[in-house]
Amino acid sequence: MKIPSFLRLCCLLAPAAGLLSVAARAAVAEAEAARLGQDLTPLGAEAKASADGTIPAWTGGITTPPAGYKPGDHHPDPFAADQPLFTVTAANAASHDGKITAGHLAVLKAYPSYKLVVYPTRRSASNPQRIYDATRRNATTAQLVSNGNGISGAVAGIPFPIPQSGLEVVWNFLARYRGVAAARHIDQAAVERGGYYQLVKFEDEFLFNYARPDITAKELDESNTMIYFKQAATAPAKVAGTILLAHETINQVKKPRDAWVYNAGRRRVVRAPNVAYDNPGTHADGQRTSDQFDMFNSCLLYTSDAA
């Protein structure tokens, strides 16, 4: 597969930061892996419904486009006929204690018109069969390496569908299937308490090298590159033309993330090793950090027993 030239650069994901000692973990036994597609979904979740019935059983998810959908359209609601079960407001929030977050409670208190409309739970997620097949293989071959800062023996699918540690769960998130290549146009608004904001517009492009149909474990190990990413700011005028490029590595000890920034005003490309952790997010007015991108965006490191 030929990698598009505009994506020969990088990404924004990586394993967690912490102070743990992590030895290489063996993959699960074949008997345990055989549960995938049986009492576990092909990606390792519990397939059955919850005891109270509020979470239904997984039966394969949506595998065909909804009626009337044409490529290029906004995705139609596949559950348009669903009706709300209830609505959470500032007036009744106490009766839902334990089911809503402290953040939601604060917003409900600060903005009385805010509400949470709760609909029936659906388990509509599905992946291509090749991802399920790869996940099944990974279950008996994938391992954490470099003290938890990398993985080996996995390609395309979830590395640890039956995780034995929190680190393996983190890697499952980082390696989740999101297609092979993607582009998106997004707006970012850092909203002040008084309601003022200025839209910052971005054009993002991704190549998920880990999920390529023709990728091999050998090639992945040699390239050590999980994702290629490019982000270009297009508005407002003061930031338009700024470009962030990154290579997200699959073993952060073997080689940490590579990142570069093109400054349109200076017309220079500089390395950007600070794209990680609590570094302020791109043009976010200090109200978002890099670690909040895609829910998790740290890089290294875990200490070893000898440290």
GROMACS .gro file of N, CA and C in nm, residues 67-76:
model
   30
   67ALA      N    1  -3.104   0.260   0.570
   67ALA     CA    2  -3.179   0.280   0.446
   67ALA      C    3  -3.171   0.426   0.402
   68GLY      N    4  -3.145   0.444   0.274
   68GLY     CA    5  -3.141   0.578   0.218
   68GLY      C    6  -3.006   0.646   0.224
   69TYR      N    7  -2.910   0.584   0.290
   69TYR     CA    8  -2.778   0.648   0.301
   69TYR      C    9  -2.701   0.639   0.170
   70LYS      N   10  -2.636   0.749   0.133
   70LYS     CA   11  -2.547   0.754   0.018
   70LYS      C   12  -2.412   0.806   0.063
   71PRO      N   13  -2.303   0.748   0.011
   71PRO     CA   14  -2.169   0.794   0.050
   71PRO      C   15  -2.157   0.946   0.033
   72GLY      N   16  -2.105   1.010   0.136
   72GLY     CA   17  -2.093   1.156   0.134
   72GLY      C   18  -2.200   1.225   0.215
   73ASP      N   19  -2.311   1.154   0.242
   73ASP     CA   20  -2.419   1.212   0.323
   73ASP      C   21  -2.377   1.214   0.471
   74HIS      N   22  -2.441   1.302   0.547
   74HIS     CA   23  -2.430   1.290   0.692
   74HIS      C   24  -2.496   1.158   0.731
   75HIS      N   25  -2.443   1.093   0.832
   75HIS     CA   26  -2.498   0.963   0.871
   75HIS      C   27  -2.637   0.980   0.931
   76PRO      N   28  -2.737   0.913   0.875
   76PRO     CA   29  -2.872   0.923   0.931
   76PRO      C   30  -2.879   0.849   1.065
   0.00000   0.00000   0.00000
